[in-house]
Tab-separated table of C-alpha atoms in Angstrom:
chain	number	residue	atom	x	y	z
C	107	UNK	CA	-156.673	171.686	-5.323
C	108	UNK	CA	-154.412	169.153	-7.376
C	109	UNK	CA	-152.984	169.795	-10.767
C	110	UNK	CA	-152.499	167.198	-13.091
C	111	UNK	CA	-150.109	167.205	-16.131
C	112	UNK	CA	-151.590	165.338	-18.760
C	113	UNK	CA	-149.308	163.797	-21.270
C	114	UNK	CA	-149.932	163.347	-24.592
C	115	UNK	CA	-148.120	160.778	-27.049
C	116	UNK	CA	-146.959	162.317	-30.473
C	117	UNK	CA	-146.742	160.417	-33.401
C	118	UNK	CA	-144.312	159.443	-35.264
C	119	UNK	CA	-144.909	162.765	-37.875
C	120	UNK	CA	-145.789	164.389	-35.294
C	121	UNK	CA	-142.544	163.802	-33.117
C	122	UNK	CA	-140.945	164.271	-36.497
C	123	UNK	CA	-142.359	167.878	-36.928
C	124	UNK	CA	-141.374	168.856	-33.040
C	125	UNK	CA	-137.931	167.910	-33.674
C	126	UNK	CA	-136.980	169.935	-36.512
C	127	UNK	CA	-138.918	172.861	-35.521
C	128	UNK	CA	-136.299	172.659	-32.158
C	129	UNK	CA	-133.775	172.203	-33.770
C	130	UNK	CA	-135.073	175.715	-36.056
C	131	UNK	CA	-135.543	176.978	-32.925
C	132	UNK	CA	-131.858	175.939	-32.074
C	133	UNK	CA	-130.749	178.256	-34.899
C	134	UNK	CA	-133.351	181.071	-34.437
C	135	UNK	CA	-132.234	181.898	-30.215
C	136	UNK	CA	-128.600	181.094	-31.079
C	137	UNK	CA	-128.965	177.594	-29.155
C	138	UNK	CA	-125.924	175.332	-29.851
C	139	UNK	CA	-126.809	172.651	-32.164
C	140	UNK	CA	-124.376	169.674	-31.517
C	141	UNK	CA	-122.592	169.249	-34.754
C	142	UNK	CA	-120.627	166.027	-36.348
C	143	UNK	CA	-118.575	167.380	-39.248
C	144	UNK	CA	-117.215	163.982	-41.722
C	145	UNK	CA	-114.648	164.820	-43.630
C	146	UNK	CA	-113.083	163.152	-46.681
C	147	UNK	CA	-110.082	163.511	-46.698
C	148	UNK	CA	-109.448	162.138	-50.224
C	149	UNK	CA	-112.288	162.932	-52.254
C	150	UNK	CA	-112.607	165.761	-55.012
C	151	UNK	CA	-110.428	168.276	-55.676
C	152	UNK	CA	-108.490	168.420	-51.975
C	153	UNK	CA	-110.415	171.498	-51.149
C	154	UNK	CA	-110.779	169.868	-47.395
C	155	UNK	CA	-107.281	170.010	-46.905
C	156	UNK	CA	-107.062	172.360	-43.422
C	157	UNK	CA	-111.003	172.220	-43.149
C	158	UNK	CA	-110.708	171.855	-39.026
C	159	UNK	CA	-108.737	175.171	-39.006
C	160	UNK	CA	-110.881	176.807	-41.368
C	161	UNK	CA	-114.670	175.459	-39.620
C	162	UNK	CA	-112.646	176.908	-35.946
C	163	UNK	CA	-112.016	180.129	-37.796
C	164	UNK	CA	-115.717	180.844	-39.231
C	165	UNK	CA	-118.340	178.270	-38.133
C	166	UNK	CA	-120.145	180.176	-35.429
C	167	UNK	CA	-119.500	178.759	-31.689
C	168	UNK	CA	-122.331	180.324	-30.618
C	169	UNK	CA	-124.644	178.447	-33.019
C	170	UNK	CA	-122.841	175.089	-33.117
C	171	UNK	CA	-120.917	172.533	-31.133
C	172	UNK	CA	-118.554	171.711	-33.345
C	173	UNK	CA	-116.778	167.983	-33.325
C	174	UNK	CA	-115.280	166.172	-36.265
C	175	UNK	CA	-114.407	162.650	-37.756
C	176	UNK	CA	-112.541	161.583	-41.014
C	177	UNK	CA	-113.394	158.859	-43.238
C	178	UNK	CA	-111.126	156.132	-43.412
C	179	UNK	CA	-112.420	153.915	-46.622
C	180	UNK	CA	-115.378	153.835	-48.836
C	181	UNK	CA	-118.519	153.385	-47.123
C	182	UNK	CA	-117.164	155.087	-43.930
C	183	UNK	CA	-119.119	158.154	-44.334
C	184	UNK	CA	-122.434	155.980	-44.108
C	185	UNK	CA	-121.108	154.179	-40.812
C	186	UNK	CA	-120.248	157.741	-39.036
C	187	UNK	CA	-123.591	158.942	-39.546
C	188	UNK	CA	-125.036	156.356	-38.047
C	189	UNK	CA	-123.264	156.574	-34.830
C	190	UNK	CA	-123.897	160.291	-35.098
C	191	UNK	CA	-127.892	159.328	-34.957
C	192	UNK	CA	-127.517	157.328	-32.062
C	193	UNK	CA	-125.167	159.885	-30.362
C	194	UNK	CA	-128.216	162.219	-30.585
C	195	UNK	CA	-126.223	164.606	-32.777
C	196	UNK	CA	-128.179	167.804	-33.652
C	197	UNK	CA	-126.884	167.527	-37.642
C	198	UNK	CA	-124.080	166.416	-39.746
C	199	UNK	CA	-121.635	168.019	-41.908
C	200	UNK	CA	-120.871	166.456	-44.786
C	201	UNK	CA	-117.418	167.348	-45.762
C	202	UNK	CA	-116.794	166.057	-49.905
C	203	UNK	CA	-117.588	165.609	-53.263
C	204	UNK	CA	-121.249	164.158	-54.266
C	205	UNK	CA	-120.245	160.480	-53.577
C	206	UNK	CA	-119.619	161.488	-49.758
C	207	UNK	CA	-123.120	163.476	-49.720
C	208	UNK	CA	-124.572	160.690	-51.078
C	209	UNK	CA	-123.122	158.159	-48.094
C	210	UNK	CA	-123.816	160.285	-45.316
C	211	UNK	CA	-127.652	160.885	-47.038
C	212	UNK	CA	-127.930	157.147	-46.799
C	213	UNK	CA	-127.960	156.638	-43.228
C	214	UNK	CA	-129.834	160.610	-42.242
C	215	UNK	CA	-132.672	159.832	-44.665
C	216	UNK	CA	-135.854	158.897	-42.224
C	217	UNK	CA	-134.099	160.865	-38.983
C	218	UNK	CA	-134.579	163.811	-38.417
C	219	UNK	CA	-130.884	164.734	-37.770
C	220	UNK	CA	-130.146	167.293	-40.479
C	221	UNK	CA	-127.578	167.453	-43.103
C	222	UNK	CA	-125.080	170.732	-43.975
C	223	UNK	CA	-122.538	170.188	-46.913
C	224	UNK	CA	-119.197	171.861	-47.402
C	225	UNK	CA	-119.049	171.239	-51.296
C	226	UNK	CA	-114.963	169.447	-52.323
C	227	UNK	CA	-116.270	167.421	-54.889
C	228	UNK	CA	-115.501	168.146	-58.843
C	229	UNK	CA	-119.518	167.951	-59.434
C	230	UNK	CA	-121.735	169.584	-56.384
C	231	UNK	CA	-124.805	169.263	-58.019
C	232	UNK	CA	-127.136	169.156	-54.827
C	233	UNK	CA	-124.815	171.878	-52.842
C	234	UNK	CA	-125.540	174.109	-56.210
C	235	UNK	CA	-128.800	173.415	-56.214
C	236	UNK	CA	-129.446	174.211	-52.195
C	237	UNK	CA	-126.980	177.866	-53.172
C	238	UNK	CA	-124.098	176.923	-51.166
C	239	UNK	CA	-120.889	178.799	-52.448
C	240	UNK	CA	-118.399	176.762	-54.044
C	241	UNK	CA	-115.695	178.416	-51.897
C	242	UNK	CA	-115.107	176.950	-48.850
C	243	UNK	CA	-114.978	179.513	-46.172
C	244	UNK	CA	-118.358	181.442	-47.481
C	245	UNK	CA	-119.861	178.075	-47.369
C	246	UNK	CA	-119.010	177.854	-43.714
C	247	UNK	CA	-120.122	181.396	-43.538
C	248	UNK	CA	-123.089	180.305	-45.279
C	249	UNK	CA	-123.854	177.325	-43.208
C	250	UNK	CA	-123.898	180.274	-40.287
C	251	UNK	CA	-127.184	181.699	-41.611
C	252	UNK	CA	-128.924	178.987	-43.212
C	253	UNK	CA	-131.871	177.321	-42.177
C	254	UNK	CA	-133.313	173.438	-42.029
C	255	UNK	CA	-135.901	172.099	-44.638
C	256	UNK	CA	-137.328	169.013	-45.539
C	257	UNK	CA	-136.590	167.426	-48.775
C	258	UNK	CA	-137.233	164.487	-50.946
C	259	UNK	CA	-134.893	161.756	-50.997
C	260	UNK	CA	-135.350	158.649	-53.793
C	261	UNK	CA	-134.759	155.083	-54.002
C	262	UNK	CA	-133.632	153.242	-57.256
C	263	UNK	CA	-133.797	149.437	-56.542
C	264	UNK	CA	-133.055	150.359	-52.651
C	265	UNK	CA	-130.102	152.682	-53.675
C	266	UNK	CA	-130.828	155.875	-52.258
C	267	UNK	CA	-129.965	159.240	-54.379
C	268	UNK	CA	-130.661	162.767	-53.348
C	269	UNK	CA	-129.540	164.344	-56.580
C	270	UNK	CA	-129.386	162.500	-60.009
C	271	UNK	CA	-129.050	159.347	-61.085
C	272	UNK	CA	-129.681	157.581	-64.113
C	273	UNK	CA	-128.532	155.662	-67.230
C	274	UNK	CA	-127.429	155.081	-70.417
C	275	UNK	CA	-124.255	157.289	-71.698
C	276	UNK	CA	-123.816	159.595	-68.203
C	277	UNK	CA	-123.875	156.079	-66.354
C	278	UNK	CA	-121.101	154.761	-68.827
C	279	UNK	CA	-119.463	158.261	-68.565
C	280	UNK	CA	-119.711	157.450	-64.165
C	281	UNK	CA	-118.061	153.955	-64.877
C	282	UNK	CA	-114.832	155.615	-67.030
C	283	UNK	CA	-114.741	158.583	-64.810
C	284	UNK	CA	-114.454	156.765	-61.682
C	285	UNK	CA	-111.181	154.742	-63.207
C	286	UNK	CA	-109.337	157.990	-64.509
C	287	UNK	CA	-106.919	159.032	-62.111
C	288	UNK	CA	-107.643	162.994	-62.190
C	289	UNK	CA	-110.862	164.438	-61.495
C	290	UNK	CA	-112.446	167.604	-62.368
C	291	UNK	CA	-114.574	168.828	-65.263
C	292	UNK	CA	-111.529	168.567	-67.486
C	293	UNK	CA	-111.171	164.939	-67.002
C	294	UNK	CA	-115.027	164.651	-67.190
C	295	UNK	CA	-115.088	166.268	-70.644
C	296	UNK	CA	-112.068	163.725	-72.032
C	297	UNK	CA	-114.441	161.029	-71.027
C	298	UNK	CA	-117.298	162.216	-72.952
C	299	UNK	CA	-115.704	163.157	-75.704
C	300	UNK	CA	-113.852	159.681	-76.174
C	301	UNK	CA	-116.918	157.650	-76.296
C	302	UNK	CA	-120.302	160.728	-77.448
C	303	UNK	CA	-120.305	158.850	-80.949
C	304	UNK	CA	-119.146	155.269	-80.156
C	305	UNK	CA	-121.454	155.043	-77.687
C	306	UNK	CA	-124.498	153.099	-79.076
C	307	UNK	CA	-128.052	154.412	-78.608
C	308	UNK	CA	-130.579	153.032	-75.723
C	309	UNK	CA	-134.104	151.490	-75.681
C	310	UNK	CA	-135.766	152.138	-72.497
C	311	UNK	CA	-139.128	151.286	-71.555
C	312	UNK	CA	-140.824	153.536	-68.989
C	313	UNK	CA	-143.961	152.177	-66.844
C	314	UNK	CA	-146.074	154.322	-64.680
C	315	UNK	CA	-149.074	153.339	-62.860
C	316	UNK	CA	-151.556	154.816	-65.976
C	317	UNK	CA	-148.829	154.500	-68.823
C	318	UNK	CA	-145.915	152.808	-71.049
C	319	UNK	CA	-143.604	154.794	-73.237
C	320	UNK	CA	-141.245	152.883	-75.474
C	321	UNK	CA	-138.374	155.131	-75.742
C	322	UNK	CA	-134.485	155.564	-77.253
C	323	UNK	CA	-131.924	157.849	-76.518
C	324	UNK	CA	-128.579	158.692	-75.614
C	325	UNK	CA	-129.106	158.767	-71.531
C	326	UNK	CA	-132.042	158.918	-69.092
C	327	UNK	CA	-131.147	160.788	-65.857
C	328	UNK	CA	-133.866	160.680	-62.856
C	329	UNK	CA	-133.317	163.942	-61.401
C	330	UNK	CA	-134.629	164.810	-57.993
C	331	UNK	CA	-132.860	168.206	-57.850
C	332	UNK	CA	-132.438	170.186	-61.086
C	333	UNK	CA	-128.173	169.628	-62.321
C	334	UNK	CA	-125.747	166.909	-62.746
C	335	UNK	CA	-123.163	169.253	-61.322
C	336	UNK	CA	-120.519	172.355	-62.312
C	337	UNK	CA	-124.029	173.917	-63.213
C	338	UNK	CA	-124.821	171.442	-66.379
C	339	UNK	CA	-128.620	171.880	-65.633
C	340	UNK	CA	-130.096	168.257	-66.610
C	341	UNK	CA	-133.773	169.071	-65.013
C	342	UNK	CA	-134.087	172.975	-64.452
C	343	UNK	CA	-137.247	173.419	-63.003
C	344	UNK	CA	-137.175	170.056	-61.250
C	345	UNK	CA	-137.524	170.291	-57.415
C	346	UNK	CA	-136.280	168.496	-53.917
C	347	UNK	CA	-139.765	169.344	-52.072
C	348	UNK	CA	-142.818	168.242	-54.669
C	349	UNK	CA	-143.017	164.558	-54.520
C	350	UNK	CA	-141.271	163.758	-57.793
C	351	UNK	CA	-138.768	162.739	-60.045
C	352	UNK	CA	-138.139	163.961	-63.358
C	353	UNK	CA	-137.148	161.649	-65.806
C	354	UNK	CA	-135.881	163.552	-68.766
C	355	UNK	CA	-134.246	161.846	-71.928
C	356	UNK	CA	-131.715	163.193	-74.383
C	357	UNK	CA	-131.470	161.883	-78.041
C	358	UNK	CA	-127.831	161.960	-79.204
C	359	UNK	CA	-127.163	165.435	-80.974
C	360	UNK	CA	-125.856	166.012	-84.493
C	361	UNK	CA	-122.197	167.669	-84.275
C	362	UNK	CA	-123.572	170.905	-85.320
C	363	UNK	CA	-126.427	170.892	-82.320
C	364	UNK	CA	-123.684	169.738	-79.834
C	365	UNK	CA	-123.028	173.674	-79.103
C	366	UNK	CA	-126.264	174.755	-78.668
C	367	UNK	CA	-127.601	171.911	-76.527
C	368	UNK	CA	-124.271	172.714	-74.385
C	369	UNK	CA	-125.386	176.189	-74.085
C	370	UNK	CA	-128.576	175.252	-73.371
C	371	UNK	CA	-127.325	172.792	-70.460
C	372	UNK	CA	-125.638	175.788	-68.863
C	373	UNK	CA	-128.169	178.132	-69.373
C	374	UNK	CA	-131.586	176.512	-67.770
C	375	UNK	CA	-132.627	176.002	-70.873
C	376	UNK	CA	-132.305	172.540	-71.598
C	377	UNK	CA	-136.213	172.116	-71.852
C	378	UNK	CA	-136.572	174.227	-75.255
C	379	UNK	CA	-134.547	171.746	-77.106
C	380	UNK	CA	-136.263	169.674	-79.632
C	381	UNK	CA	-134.092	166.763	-77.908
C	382	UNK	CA	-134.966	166.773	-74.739
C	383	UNK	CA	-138.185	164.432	-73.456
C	384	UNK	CA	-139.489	164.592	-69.916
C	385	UNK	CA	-141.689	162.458	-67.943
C	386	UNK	CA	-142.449	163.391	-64.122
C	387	UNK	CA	-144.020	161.062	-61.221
C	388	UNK	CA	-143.575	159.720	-57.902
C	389	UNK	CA	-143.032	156.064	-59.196
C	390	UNK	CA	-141.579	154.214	-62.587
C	391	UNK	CA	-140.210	151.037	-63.384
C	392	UNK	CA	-137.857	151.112	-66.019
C	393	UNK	CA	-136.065	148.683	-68.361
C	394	UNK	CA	-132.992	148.988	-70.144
C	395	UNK	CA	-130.967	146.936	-72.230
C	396	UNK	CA	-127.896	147.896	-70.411
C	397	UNK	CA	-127.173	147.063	-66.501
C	398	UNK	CA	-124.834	150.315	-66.167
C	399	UNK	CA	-126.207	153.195	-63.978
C	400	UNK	CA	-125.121	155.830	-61.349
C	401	UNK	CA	-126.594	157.667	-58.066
C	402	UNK	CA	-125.668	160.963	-57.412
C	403	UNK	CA	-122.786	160.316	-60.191
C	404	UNK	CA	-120.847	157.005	-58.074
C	405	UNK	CA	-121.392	154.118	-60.389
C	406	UNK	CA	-123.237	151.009	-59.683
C	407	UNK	CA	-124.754	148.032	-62.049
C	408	UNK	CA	-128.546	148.641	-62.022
C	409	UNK	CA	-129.078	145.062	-63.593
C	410	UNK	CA	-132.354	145.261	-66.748
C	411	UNK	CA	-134.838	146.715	-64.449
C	412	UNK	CA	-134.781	149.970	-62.348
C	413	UNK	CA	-137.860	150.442	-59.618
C	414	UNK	CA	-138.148	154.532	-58.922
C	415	UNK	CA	-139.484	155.550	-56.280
C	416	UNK	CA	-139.731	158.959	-54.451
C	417	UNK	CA	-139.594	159.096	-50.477
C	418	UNK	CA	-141.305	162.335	-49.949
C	419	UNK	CA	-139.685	164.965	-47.203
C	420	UNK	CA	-137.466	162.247	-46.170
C	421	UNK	CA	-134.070	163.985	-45.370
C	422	UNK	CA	-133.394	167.237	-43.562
C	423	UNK	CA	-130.932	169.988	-45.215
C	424	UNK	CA	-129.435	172.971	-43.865
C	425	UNK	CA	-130.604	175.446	-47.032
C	426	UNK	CA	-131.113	179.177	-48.013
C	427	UNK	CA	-134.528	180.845	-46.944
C	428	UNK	CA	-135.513	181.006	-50.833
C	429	UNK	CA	-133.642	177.974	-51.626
């Protein structure tokens, strides 16, 4: 009697599905999972200074393969990743501040080669949001017992983001930022605090597929995950796995409601304040009289018009189980 093995084609979903749940697998029975750490060696706060000692040290050599590459100029990150796709890499270790993330997200989004972040950036916002540790051997340690989920990546006019964009001031505050020569929350406060009042107020219109609001403000951030950064909590209860964006708008404050809308912003609470608008969806097109923006807090020139758009479970992330 003869035995044939029948074999069935999977999908593109479904070929999508089998390959993270072996690379979960990977994690699960201690398989190594073949792992391309980029590094930046300039970016942030110089917290990746020594990061190949410290990822021999703690990263655990039963779990990964560890190999590593440095970025050499802007837009490198991006490039690496690439190669690490077609070198069959397992994941990617992205090794820097949010622009870095942001780079290496570019080029992983649609694979399903996963993404891990060491967080050396003066922001973090997405490695906050996911509950890596700021410091960088627990994050290692972290990365150790973490676990790979799908999450939403979005596209503003083709730029990808996987944390917040947006504009208005925080995209004028991106532009100054990125020309001061120190970085850190420190330097981000001077920035805001030359131009909060200067800074003139915003029209935006905001068109869904049902509805148009006419709207002015101070800024309008499109959050995917739920802070700008150094836990200022622009979105709280925004998320990277339901499908949408949250477009929330801030009015400019008074001087006497600038402390508690800053306590608010630190405190999750940012949604109980009488300034604070917020529109969710999966798709917008927004106009601005302005061309300033940001993604994931690099700065760019939108132009008028911004076209939102959410690609849903588009990029895997190493994450916490209740993350």
């Amino acid at each position: 009697m003869r035995f044939f093995v029948v074999k069935q084609l999977l999908t593109p979903k479904q070929l999508g599905i089998a390959q993270i749940i072996n690379r979960q697998n990977k994690l699960l029975m201690n398989t190594s999972i073949k792992l391309l750490a980029i590094i930046n060696p300039i970016s942030g706060t110089g917290k990746q200074k020594g990061m190949e000692e410290l990822l021999q040290q703690h990263l655990d050599s039963s779990k990964f393969q560890l190999h590593t590459q440095y970025t050499q100029y802007a837009g490198h990150g991006s490039a690496i990743a690439k190669e690490a796709i077609q070198q069959q890499f397992d994941a990617v270790l992205a090794i820097g501040g949010d622009g870095t993330i942001n780079e290496i997200a570019r080029s992983l989004a649609g694979s399903e080669v996963a993404m891990g972040i060491i967080p050396c950036g003066s922001g973090n916002g997405l490695a906050r949001h996911l509950g890596i540790p700021m410091d960088t051997v627990k994050a290692i340690q972290w990365l150790n017992k973490a676990e790979i989920k799908k999450m939403d990546t979005v596209k503003a006019n083709n730029e990808l983001f996987v944390n917040v964009a947006g504009v208005g001031f925080d995209a004028f505050i991106s532009h100054e930022f990125a020309k001061m020569e120190s970085r850190g929350l420190i330097s981000y406060a001077k920035a805001v605090i030359k131009s909060f009042f200067s800074y003139p107020l915003q029209d935006f219109i905001i068109e869904t597929k049902e509805q148009k609001h006419q709207l002015q403000g101070l800024l309008l951030s499109f959050a995917n995950s739920s802070q700008f950064g150094n836990n200022a909590y622009i979105a709280p209860k925004a998320s990277i796995q339901d499908g949408q964006i949250n477009l929330v708008l801030l009015k400019r404050p008074k001087l006497f409601q600038i402390p508690g809308l800053a306590l608010k912003t630190f405190t999750k609470r940012l949604e109980t304040s009488s300034l604070f608008t917020q529109i969710k969806g999966d798709e917008f097109l927004i106009r601005q009289n302005d061309t300033l923006g940001h993604v994931d807090g690099e700065p760019i020139e939108f132009g008028s018009e911004i076209h939102l758009i959410v690609c849903p479970q588009s990029l895997n992330v190493f994450t916490c189980h209740n993350c």
